[in-house]
Every structure is written in C-alpha cells, then in structure tokens.
Tab-separated table of C-alpha atoms in Angstrom:
chain	number	residue	atom	x	y	z
Q	132	MET	CA	-16.154	-5.816	-6.096
Q	133	ALA	CA	-14.046	-3.584	-8.187
Q	134	ALA	CA	-14.918	-0.003	-9.270
Q	135	TYR	CA	-13.696	1.930	-12.637
Q	136	SER	CA	-14.855	6.059	-13.853
Q	137	THR	CA	-14.523	7.333	-17.200
Q	138	ASP	CA	-15.842	10.747	-16.168
Q	139	ASN	CA	-13.035	11.567	-13.719
Q	140	GLY	CA	-14.029	10.144	-10.605
Q	141	ALA	CA	-17.433	11.640	-10.367
Q	142	THR	CA	-19.166	8.539	-10.987
Q	143	PHE	CA	-18.381	5.335	-10.525
Q	144	ASN	CA	-19.482	1.255	-12.162
Q	145	GLN	CA	-19.030	-1.260	-10.034
Q	146	LEU	CA	-17.802	-4.495	-11.212
Q	147	ASP	CA	-17.779	-7.787	-9.859
Q	148	PRO	CA	-14.205	-10.079	-10.645
Q	149	THR	CA	-16.675	-13.533	-9.943
Q	150	THR	CA	-18.110	-12.250	-12.947
Q	151	ILE	CA	-15.810	-11.095	-15.179
Q	152	PHE	CA	-13.051	-13.903	-14.681
Q	153	PRO	CA	-14.219	-18.168	-14.506
Q	154	ASN	CA	-14.740	-20.321	-11.708
Q	155	ASP	CA	-11.763	-22.271	-11.734
Q	156	ALA	CA	-9.012	-23.384	-9.832
Q	157	ILE	CA	-8.040	-19.529	-8.978
Q	158	GLY	CA	-10.643	-18.656	-9.047
Q	159	PHE	CA	-11.403	-14.782	-6.036
Q	160	CYS	CA	-12.005	-15.325	-2.715
Q	161	CYS	CA	-10.707	-11.733	-0.793
Q	162	ASP	CA	-7.789	-9.374	-1.619
Q	163	GLN	CA	-7.089	-7.247	-4.396
Q	164	GLN	CA	-5.090	-4.714	-5.790
Q	165	VAL	CA	-5.232	-2.379	-9.019
Q	166	GLN	CA	-2.189	-0.256	-10.670
Q	167	TYR	CA	-2.247	2.114	-13.524
Q	168	VAL	CA	1.055	1.819	-15.603
Q	169	PRO	CA	1.382	4.406	-17.585
Q	170	SER	CA	4.431	3.546	-19.511
Q	171	ILE	CA	2.878	0.821	-21.065
Q	172	ASP	CA	-1.094	2.433	-20.569
Q	173	ARG	CA	-1.973	-0.707	-18.962
Q	174	PHE	CA	-4.187	-1.124	-15.651
Q	175	VAL	CA	-3.080	-4.225	-13.915
Q	176	TRP	CA	-5.209	-6.032	-11.456
Q	177	LEU	CA	-3.982	-8.538	-8.987
Q	178	LEU	CA	-6.867	-11.205	-7.321
Q	179	GLN	CA	-6.238	-13.327	-4.438
Q	180	GLY	CA	-7.512	-16.749	-5.015
Q	181	ASN	CA	-6.262	-20.287	-4.872
Q	182	GLY	CA	-3.399	-18.491	-5.534
Q	183	VAL	CA	-3.054	-15.746	-7.515
Q	184	ARG	CA	-4.403	-13.888	-10.902
Q	185	LEU	CA	-2.839	-11.298	-12.991
Q	186	ALA	CA	-4.969	-8.736	-15.326
Q	187	GLU	CA	-4.621	-6.311	-17.770
Q	188	ALA	CA	-6.819	-4.342	-19.858
Q	189	SER	CA	-6.051	-1.134	-21.226
Q	190	PRO	CA	-8.162	2.392	-20.516
Q	191	GLN	CA	-10.049	1.849	-23.530
Q	192	GLN	CA	-10.611	-1.548	-23.284
Q	193	ILE	CA	-12.242	-0.774	-20.506
Q	194	ILE	CA	-14.075	1.675	-22.045
Q	195	ASN	CA	-14.537	-0.361	-24.338
Q	196	SER	CA	-16.413	-3.423	-22.955
Q	197	LYS	CA	-17.488	-1.780	-19.949
Q	198	GLY	CA	-14.793	-3.432	-17.683
Q	199	THR	CA	-15.129	-6.943	-18.752
Q	200	SER	CA	-12.004	-7.592	-21.338
Q	201	TRP	CA	-8.790	-8.524	-19.518
Q	202	THR	CA	-5.403	-10.602	-20.808
Q	203	TYR	CA	-4.982	-12.856	-17.645
Q	204	TRP	CA	-2.590	-14.959	-16.075
Q	205	ASN	CA	-2.445	-17.659	-13.752
Q	206	PHE	CA	-0.740	-18.430	-10.691
Q	207	ASP	CA	-0.147	-20.958	-8.216
Q	208	ALA	CA	1.414	-22.863	-5.421
Q	209	GLY	CA	2.741	-25.131	-7.845
Q	210	LEU	CA	4.339	-22.434	-10.278
Q	211	PHE	CA	6.928	-21.559	-7.841
Q	212	GLY	CA	7.713	-24.946	-6.112
Q	213	PHE	CA	5.622	-25.253	-3.625
Q	214	PRO	CA	3.184	-28.059	-2.610
Q	215	SER	CA	-0.336	-28.064	-3.388
Q	216	GLY	CA	-2.389	-26.550	-0.552
Q	217	THR	CA	0.278	-23.464	0.109
Q	218	GLY	CA	-1.900	-19.850	0.739
Q	219	PHE	CA	-1.385	-17.103	-0.541
Q	220	ASP	CA	-2.479	-14.043	1.367
Q	221	TYR	CA	-1.878	-9.785	1.112
Q	222	PRO	CA	-0.775	-9.503	-2.399
Q	223	ASP	CA	0.650	-5.813	-3.149
Q	224	THR	CA	2.159	-4.828	-6.193
Q	225	SER	CA	4.391	-2.152	-7.281
Q	226	PHE	CA	6.205	-1.148	-11.165
Q	227	GLY	CA	9.649	0.794	-11.708
Q	228	ILE	CA	11.164	2.030	-15.577
Q	229	THR	CA	11.179	-1.818	-16.457
Q	230	ASN	CA	9.875	-3.941	-14.062
Q	231	PHE	CA	6.235	-4.765	-12.011
Q	232	PHE	CA	6.159	-6.379	-9.547
Q	233	MET	CA	4.367	-8.505	-6.886
Q	234	SER	CA	4.280	-9.763	-3.564
Q	235	TRP	CA	1.979	-11.697	-0.912
Q	236	ASP	CA	2.661	-14.028	2.046
Q	237	VAL	CA	3.316	-17.695	1.386
Q	238	GLY	CA	1.539	-20.177	3.676
Q	239	PHE	CA	-1.335	-18.601	5.380
Q	240	PRO	CA	-4.569	-19.298	5.615
Q	241	GLN	CA	-2.442	-23.502	4.820
Q	242	CYS	CA	1.109	-24.023	4.957
Q	243	PRO	CA	1.133	-28.084	4.147
Q	244	GLN	CA	4.831	-30.116	4.059
Q	245	GLY	CA	6.968	-29.056	2.109
Q	246	CYS	CA	5.689	-25.158	2.375
Q	247	THR	CA	7.963	-22.145	3.229
Q	248	SER	CA	6.516	-18.944	5.318
Q	249	GLY	CA	6.943	-16.074	4.481
Q	250	LEU	CA	6.961	-13.174	1.168
Q	251	ILE	CA	7.963	-13.626	-2.168
Q	252	VAL	CA	8.024	-10.729	-4.453
Q	253	VAL	CA	8.186	-11.659	-8.255
Q	254	ARG	CA	9.679	-9.487	-10.759
Q	255	MET	CA	7.961	-9.521	-14.889
Q	256	PRO	CA	9.137	-7.123	-17.810
Q	257	LEU	CA	6.705	-4.283	-18.050
Q	258	SER	CA	6.910	-5.272	-21.905
Q	259	GLN	CA	5.412	-8.683	-21.940
Q	260	ILE	CA	2.422	-7.860	-19.496
Q	261	GLN	CA	1.642	-4.832	-22.022
Q	262	ALA	CA	2.178	-7.795	-25.280
Q	263	GLY	CA	-0.283	-10.243	-23.351
Q	264	GLY	CA	1.350	-12.723	-24.561
Q	265	THR	CA	3.806	-15.197	-22.705
Q	266	ILE	CA	5.229	-14.147	-19.555
Q	267	PHE	CA	8.257	-14.878	-18.102
Q	268	PHE	CA	8.587	-13.805	-14.368
Q	269	ASP	CA	11.432	-14.911	-11.490
Q	270	PHE	CA	10.777	-14.735	-7.506
Q	271	THR	CA	12.682	-14.641	-4.676
Q	272	HIS	CA	12.581	-17.583	-1.430
Q	273	PRO	CA	9.735	-16.589	1.005
Q	274	GLY	CA	12.227	-17.896	3.386
Q	275	ASP	CA	14.869	-15.624	3.095
Q	276	SER	CA	12.012	-12.481	3.415
Q	277	SER	CA	10.359	-14.550	6.505
Q	278	LEU	CA	10.703	-10.662	8.907
Q	279	ALA	CA	9.097	-9.376	6.385
Q	280	TRP	CA	5.823	-11.228	6.627
Q	281	GLY	CA	2.547	-8.436	5.458
Q	282	SER	CA	4.944	-6.348	4.226
Q	283	HIS	CA	4.616	-3.612	1.076
Q	284	LEU	CA	6.530	-3.307	-1.536
Q	285	THR	CA	8.266	-0.098	-2.341
Q	286	GLN	CA	6.707	2.369	-4.217
Q	287	ASP	CA	8.195	4.461	-7.564
Q	288	PRO	CA	11.097	2.136	-6.974
Q	289	GLY	CA	12.533	3.408	-10.513
Q	290	ASP	CA	15.566	1.261	-11.560
Q	291	GLU	CA	15.736	-1.319	-8.225
Q	292	ILE	CA	12.719	-2.594	-5.964
Q	293	PHE	CA	12.645	-2.766	-1.637
Q	294	TRP	CA	11.119	-4.370	1.026
Q	295	ALA	CA	12.069	-4.476	3.918
Q	296	GLY	CA	10.612	-5.857	8.318
Q	297	HIS	CA	12.056	-5.382	11.838
Q	298	ASN	CA	14.445	-7.375	13.271
Q	299	GLY	CA	12.967	-7.279	16.699
Q	300	ASN	CA	12.139	-3.110	17.532
Q	301	SER	CA	15.975	-1.672	17.222
Q	302	GLN	CA	16.799	-3.042	13.432
Q	303	LEU	CA	15.167	-2.826	9.974
Q	304	ARG	CA	16.350	-5.424	7.731
Q	305	ILE	CA	16.096	-4.050	4.013
Q	306	TRP	CA	15.838	-6.520	0.421
Q	307	SER	CA	16.823	-5.338	-2.893
Q	308	LEU	CA	16.419	-6.650	-6.384
Q	309	ALA	CA	18.125	-4.173	-9.030
Q	310	ASP	CA	17.514	-4.381	-12.337
Q	311	GLY	CA	19.083	-6.030	-14.731
Q	312	SER	CA	20.600	-8.249	-11.819
Q	313	ASN	CA	19.249	-11.932	-10.626
Q	314	THR	CA	20.713	-11.748	-7.572
Q	315	TYR	CA	19.057	-10.277	-4.342
Q	316	PHE	CA	20.007	-8.748	-1.126
Q	317	TRP	CA	19.681	-7.325	2.164
Q	318	ARG	CA	21.235	-5.721	4.959
Q	319	ASP	CA	20.422	-5.313	8.626
Q	320	ARG	CA	20.464	-1.376	9.934
Q	321	ASP	CA	20.295	-0.236	13.781
Q	322	ILE	CA	16.991	2.634	13.929
Q	323	SER	CA	15.329	3.944	17.345
Q	324	SER	CA	13.402	1.658	19.394
Q	325	TRP	CA	9.963	1.519	18.280
Q	326	PRO	CA	6.918	0.740	21.339
Q	327	ASN	CA	5.518	-2.669	20.095
Q	328	ASN	CA	2.880	-3.295	22.572
Q	329	THR	CA	-0.135	-4.716	21.687
Q	330	LEU	CA	-1.624	-2.313	19.049
Q	331	SER	CA	-5.706	-1.008	20.758
Q	332	SER	CA	-7.766	1.816	20.025
Q	333	THR	CA	-10.910	2.392	21.309
Q	334	THR	CA	-14.417	3.396	18.647
Q	335	PRO	CA	-17.014	5.646	21.006
Q	336	ASP	CA	-19.408	1.647	20.421
Q	337	ASN	CA	-16.933	-0.061	22.394
Q	338	GLN	CA	-14.736	-1.378	19.542
Q	339	ASP	CA	-10.954	-1.720	19.408
Q	340	TRP	CA	-10.142	-1.176	15.511
Q	341	LEU	CA	-6.965	-2.227	15.737
Q	342	LYS	CA	-7.686	-5.101	17.441
Q	343	PHE	CA	-7.562	-7.835	14.930
Q	344	GLY	CA	-3.343	-7.737	15.217
Q	345	PHE	CA	-2.608	-8.499	10.817
Q	346	PRO	CA	-0.886	-6.888	9.297
Q	347	GLY	CA	0.341	-5.131	13.304
Q	348	ASN	CA	3.323	-4.028	12.810
Q	349	ALA	CA	4.820	-4.788	9.458
Q	350	VAL	CA	6.694	-2.369	6.895
Q	351	ILE	CA	3.581	-1.610	4.148
Q	352	GLY	CA	4.170	2.118	4.049
Q	353	ALA	CA	7.841	2.162	1.061
Q	354	THR	CA	8.612	4.824	-0.957
Q	355	ARG	CA	11.421	5.960	-3.319
Q	356	ASN	CA	11.931	10.050	-3.717
Q	357	SER	CA	14.924	11.226	-4.622
Q	358	THR	CA	16.588	12.204	-1.159
Q	359	GLY	CA	16.009	7.970	-0.306
Q	360	LEU	CA	14.026	4.799	0.616
Q	361	TRP	CA	11.302	5.736	2.817
Q	362	PHE	CA	9.536	3.229	4.843
Q	363	ALA	CA	6.214	3.759	7.706
Q	364	TRP	CA	4.665	1.167	9.520
Q	365	THR	CA	2.004	1.063	13.064
Q	366	ALA	CA	3.852	1.076	16.490
Q	367	GLY	CA	2.311	0.772	20.316
Q	368	THR	CA	2.671	3.317	23.329
Q	369	ASN	CA	4.501	4.566	25.304
Q	370	ASN	CA	5.663	7.386	28.021
Q	371	SER	CA	5.727	9.777	24.805
Q	372	PHE	CA	2.942	8.112	22.260
Q	373	GLN	CA	-0.290	7.954	24.499
Q	374	GLN	CA	-1.870	6.430	21.329
Q	375	PRO	CA	-0.707	4.113	19.195
Q	376	HIS	CA	1.051	6.428	16.438
Q	377	VAL	CA	3.583	5.389	12.801
Q	378	GLU	CA	6.841	5.188	12.490
Q	379	ILE	CA	9.082	6.544	9.541
Q	380	VAL	CA	12.364	5.863	8.969
Q	381	GLU	CA	14.295	7.281	6.115
Q	382	PHE	CA	17.484	5.393	4.758
Q	383	ASP	CA	20.079	6.780	1.846
Q	384	ARG	CA	20.635	4.317	-0.481
Q	385	SER	CA	23.112	5.717	-2.133
Q	386	ASN	CA	25.356	5.842	1.397
Q	387	ASN	CA	25.222	2.397	1.621
Q	388	PHE	CA	21.407	2.755	3.541
Q	389	SER	CA	22.548	4.711	6.302
Q	390	LYS	CA	20.268	6.163	8.166
Q	391	THR	CA	19.079	9.851	7.715
Q	392	GLN	CA	16.623	10.285	9.285
Q	393	GLN	CA	13.948	8.794	12.179
Q	394	VAL	CA	10.289	11.043	12.732
Q	395	GLN	CA	6.870	10.024	13.920
Q	396	VAL	CA	3.246	10.557	12.830
Q	397	TRP	CA	1.246	10.913	16.341
Q	398	ASN	CA	-0.803	13.169	18.531
Q	399	ASN	CA	-1.664	12.225	22.383
Q	400	GLY	CA	-5.165	12.837	21.287
Q	401	PHE	CA	-5.772	9.916	19.049
Q	402	ALA	CA	-4.295	6.678	17.369
Q	403	PHE	CA	-2.684	6.787	13.411
Q	404	ALA	CA	-2.779	3.570	12.083
Q	405	TYR	CA	-1.503	1.406	8.595
Q	406	PRO	CA	0.395	3.604	6.649
Q	407	ALA	CA	0.795	3.871	2.994
Q	408	LEU	CA	3.326	5.969	1.068
Q	409	ALA	CA	3.905	6.987	-2.503
Q	410	THR	CA	6.149	9.454	-3.734
Q	411	ASP	CA	5.473	12.131	-6.276
Q	412	VAL	CA	7.725	12.802	-9.040
Q	413	CYS	CA	7.251	16.450	-9.867
Q	414	THR	CA	7.325	17.396	-6.088
Q	415	ASP	CA	9.344	14.686	-4.605
Q	416	GLU	CA	7.258	14.878	-1.770
Q	417	ILE	CA	6.164	11.933	0.886
Q	418	GLY	CA	2.031	11.753	0.120
Q	419	LEU	CA	0.146	9.747	3.221
Q	420	SER	CA	-2.690	7.739	3.298
Q	421	LEU	CA	-3.375	6.035	7.025
Q	422	GLY	CA	-6.078	5.847	9.111
Q	423	ILE	CA	-7.119	7.896	12.588
Q	424	GLY	CA	-9.265	7.211	15.118
Q	425	GLY	CA	-10.388	5.895	18.996
Q	426	ASN	CA	-10.313	7.995	21.861
Q	427	GLY	CA	-13.386	9.555	21.124
Q	428	SER	CA	-13.570	8.889	17.763
Q	429	PHE	CA	-14.383	5.954	15.066
Q	430	GLU	CA	-12.110	4.752	12.774
Q	431	ASN	CA	-11.093	6.632	9.293
Q	432	HIS	CA	-9.437	7.889	7.180
Q	433	ALA	CA	-7.508	10.341	6.282
Q	434	VAL	CA	-4.859	11.815	3.824
Q	435	GLY	CA	-1.599	14.174	3.869
Q	436	ILE	CA	2.041	15.593	2.798
Q	437	TRP	CA	4.575	14.758	4.865
Q	438	GLY	CA	6.629	18.368	6.361
Q	439	ASP	CA	2.900	19.607	6.751
Q	440	PHE	CA	2.146	17.915	10.052
Q	441	LEU	CA	-1.515	18.233	8.573
Q	442	VAL	CA	-4.174	15.436	7.809
Q	443	PHE	CA	-7.327	15.543	5.646
Q	444	GLN	CA	-9.965	13.164	7.007
Q	445	THR	CA	-11.832	11.398	3.747
Q	446	THR	CA	-14.683	9.347	5.276
Q	447	ASN	CA	-16.994	10.032	8.426
Q	448	SER	CA	-17.662	6.468	10.225
Q	449	SER	CA	-20.190	5.658	12.198
Q	450	SER	CA	-19.809	3.210	13.452
Q	451	GLY	CA	-17.028	1.075	14.658
Q	452	VAL	CA	-15.221	-2.275	14.358
Q	453	ASN	CA	-12.483	-4.675	15.531
Q	454	ARG	CA	-10.769	-5.202	11.780
Q	455	TYR	CA	-9.966	-1.964	9.950
Q	456	GLY	CA	-6.905	-0.504	7.668
Q	457	ASP	CA	-5.849	-3.558	5.829
Q	458	TYR	CA	-5.392	-1.617	2.506
Q	459	ASN	CA	-5.674	2.375	3.018
Q	460	THR	CA	-3.334	2.715	-0.380
Q	461	ILE	CA	-1.841	5.220	-2.411
Q	462	ARG	CA	-0.421	5.663	-5.230
Q	463	ALA	CA	1.012	8.608	-7.152
Q	464	PHE	CA	-1.393	10.491	-10.307
Q	465	ASP	CA	1.278	10.115	-13.369
Q	466	GLY	CA	2.588	14.131	-12.680
Q	467	GLY	CA	1.028	17.442	-11.863
Q	468	GLY	CA	1.869	17.250	-7.882
Q	469	LEU	CA	-0.819	14.546	-7.610
Q	470	PHE	CA	-1.011	11.660	-5.305
Q	471	ASP	CA	-4.803	8.649	-5.909
Q	472	ALA	CA	-5.494	7.899	-2.715
Q	473	MET	CA	-8.017	5.057	-1.405
Q	474	GLY	CA	-9.603	4.495	1.455
Q	475	TYR	CA	-12.465	3.578	3.725
Q	476	GLY	CA	-15.086	4.271	7.067
Q	477	ILE	CA	-17.494	2.379	8.408
Q	478	SER	CA	-21.467	2.904	9.018
Q	479	THR	CA	-24.503	1.091	9.712
Q	480	VAL	CA	-27.400	1.399	7.911
Q	481	LYS	CA	-30.584	-0.335	8.363
Q	482	GLY	CA	-29.375	-2.193	10.610
Q	483	SER	CA	-26.744	-3.782	8.722
Q	484	MET	CA	-22.113	-2.565	8.963
Q	485	GLN	CA	-21.430	-1.065	5.548
Q	486	SER	CA	-18.508	0.352	4.369
Q	487	ASP	CA	-17.830	3.388	2.624
Q	488	ALA	CA	-14.926	3.247	-0.023
Q	489	ARG	CA	-13.698	6.988	-1.050
Q	490	PHE	CA	-10.991	7.655	-4.578
Q	491	VAL	CA	-9.234	10.888	-3.091
Q	492	GLU	CA	-7.320	12.963	-5.621
Q	493	PHE	CA	-5.280	16.146	-3.893
Q	494	GLY	CA	-1.654	16.784	-3.688
Q	495	ARG	CA	-0.221	20.602	-4.609
Q	496	PRO	CA	-0.213	21.498	-8.272
Q	497	CYS	CA	3.756	22.096	-9.489
Q	498	ILE	CA	5.455	22.432	-12.914
Q	499	ILE	CA	6.032	19.544	-14.952
Q	500	GLY	CA	10.021	18.628	-14.706
Q	501	SER	CA	10.208	20.263	-11.523
Q	502	LEU	CA	12.058	18.189	-8.572
Q	503	GLN	CA	12.133	21.888	-6.134
Q	504	LYS	CA	9.442	20.927	-3.524
Q	505	THR	CA	6.363	23.593	-3.229
Q	506	THR	CA	5.586	25.898	-0.121
Q	507	PRO	CA	4.121	23.215	3.271
Q	508	GLY	CA	0.926	24.217	3.706
Q	509	LYS	CA	-0.617	24.520	0.163
Q	510	LEU	CA	-2.772	21.520	0.173
Q	511	ASP	CA	-5.538	20.890	-1.894
Q	512	VAL	CA	-8.538	18.800	-1.157
Q	513	SER	CA	-11.025	20.674	-3.852
Q	514	ARG	CA	-11.238	16.677	-5.883
Q	515	LEU	CA	-12.014	14.611	-2.882
Q	516	THR	CA	-14.334	12.722	-4.445
Q	517	PRO	CA	-16.235	9.897	-2.972
Q	518	LEU	CA	-17.730	6.102	-4.318
Q	519	MET	CA	-20.724	5.608	-2.714
Q	520	GLU	CA	-21.582	9.113	-0.728
Q	521	THR	CA	-21.225	12.971	0.170
Q	522	SER	CA	-17.751	14.004	0.784
Q	523	TYR	CA	-15.945	15.736	3.935
Q	524	HIS	CA	-12.987	15.916	5.409
Q	525	SER	CA	-12.031	17.708	8.116
Q	526	ASN	CA	-8.504	18.740	9.659
Q	527	ASN	CA	-6.543	16.503	12.261
Q	528	THR	CA	-2.799	17.853	12.680
Q	529	PHE	CA	-0.192	15.403	14.114
Q	530	LYS	CA	3.139	16.122	15.224
Q	531	GLN	CA	6.496	15.116	14.709
Q	532	THR	CA	9.727	14.042	16.862
Q	533	LYS	CA	13.048	13.285	15.618
C-alpha cells in the first residue's frame, strides 16, 4: 500500500499500486520508495516487481486524480543485459542537482546463469523525468559493487552520488559517480574495527527483532553535507557495547576521502539498529531515522538529530516480531530546517498483528540560506503525525564515543 495527504499530514488517503498500474510483466510485489523532487515539482515512485517500475506525477496531478494518474517506465532484467528471471530486490532512490538515482540488489531471489549479483546504481536526468517522455539512463555493473549488497544511496548528494560497503570490519569501500562523468570510481578507506557478530535483541514477548538478518550490517544510512560524507550501519556487541548499536563514519570528500570521525549511537540499556540519514540544506545538520528496542522493550521507530544525543520515539509497539526495519527512511524537507521520516511500530489488534506506520516531520526552524548550525537541544517534535492512531513519543538518550 501507499498513501498521500493533501492537508499537511492531518489525514492520509491510501493507494493500492495493483489498482493504479497494469498487471503487466513487471507487476508489483513488495518494496517501494517515493521521493519528492522540488526542482522539477514531481513525486517519483519506485516499485519492485519482476524488475522495477518508475512513476512520476506532480502534486497537482495527484490531487486532481486522487493519486491514480502517473506516468511510468518499466525496467526489466533484459534492459540491463541480465538473463530472464534475474531478481531485483531492496530498491532505493536519491536525487541531486541534475540527476535522479535508483539502486537495487541484483540476483535475489534468483540469479540464473549469466547473472552477476551485486548492487546496481542507475542514473537519469531529472529533466527527462519531468518531461514524462523518453528517458535515457546509464548504470553501473553490479559485480563492481558486490560488497555494497543491501546498501543504500547517499541522500542529498549534490553533483556526485556515493554508496559504500564493508571490506571486512576495518575498511569501508566508497564508490562515487560525478555528474557529467561516464566513469565511476571506488577506493578503500581504513576505519576503526567494529563488532560484526550476529545481531540479536529480544522483546518482552521473547521475539528477536533483529533475527531476520537482512539488511544486517549493510551501509543503509548515507548522506552528504558541507563537511563531508556520512555513512551508517548496524553493528553488534562487545565489552564496550552490550547492545547492538549504530556506527557512523564521516569522510572528507575534498581531502581524498580521509576519515574525519567515527562515532556510535549506543546505549547499554537497549539496542539501536537500521539507521537512515539525511541532511537539512538549511542547518547542515544530519537527521536520523532508526529502530530502537530490546532488553525489555518492544521494537519501535525513533528520530533525532546528530549531536543532540537524544532520539524521540514515534511509535508505541505492543508486539514483538523477528523481522523489522527494512525501510526506516528520512528525507530533508524542502528548506525550513525540517526532516520528513517514515517508520513503524507493531501491535496486535483482535488477535492479528498489524504495522502502525508513522509519517514524522521534525527539526529546528532556521533562516533560509543559512548554513550556521543551531543550538542542540531545541528540537521541535510538535509535528509528529501518525498515519493510523494517536501520536506517541518519548525521549531516549544515547551516547557518543570516538
């Protein structure tokens, strides 16, 4: 399902992709991403099926059609030279100054003979998406990014897209593709070692919300701000970190991708996992959207801003699950110092388990155009908006180590 709002999140109208798009060779099965691109005034919707479908519509078109009128393009395996039956999974999106980017894992659930598994990154001009006609795109070879399996694209990339993966637990491989270039590059950079043992965190009803194992330690949090590139992932436990935690590393793009800092989001009382990152173009601050729970607590969604050492829980789960967190997301609101995030909690209603999705808008107001950071601690959470039931949030502190 999907949903849209015409009253700033006060109410939402649900959409069923299977009734909007044809039951063709691509179809629809599961994962999807939607992103608003202010420069072209378009919502861009990426849906996974037997391949992927990319759709676009302006806000006014969505209002006029009640969300049912979209221009779309189908991308099947043959379009990239892969054999029929090659699986595409876990898609992601991002956009920069002039280009739109898509990525997904190639080779799951099937990788037939002739298929090469790994992460593929696809680039196309924003102007062609806006025009709604023929689009031209280029793409990377998935085998070159096999270490980035399950990873996500950098948000707010500007004129160059980045993605990353682990080369062991003491090196990060960083890929880059600049606007105007037909060549992508990668380099390995040393980082401090981190615990990569099996992830596990138990809820009050004895469910392990990290048990499923995917996306595991993949680098699913990524963004760019004026000081560098930020990458984040879920890490395990050791003597210093008694609960699973989040590792964050910043690199200086202007200084040969040198490591600037490596920090952690952690608390020995509960786990943090599945981070998503974004940058506010006004404050230059890094927004967080992630999972929190375990050790006597249910899994829940939380948001915050890096540097505050505080997150705000946006859901109130009452049931545990053994798979959670594939798509905690966050995007920068179009100016104004705010972020838009999505997450969910789990509850049992009349004997059936349901996901309680949340659209969350939060941040600190700022003067448009200013890149001066505001004072930590003054976080506006007055605009936490639920999709299904009464909004809920509580404060959870976390700690930083370097």
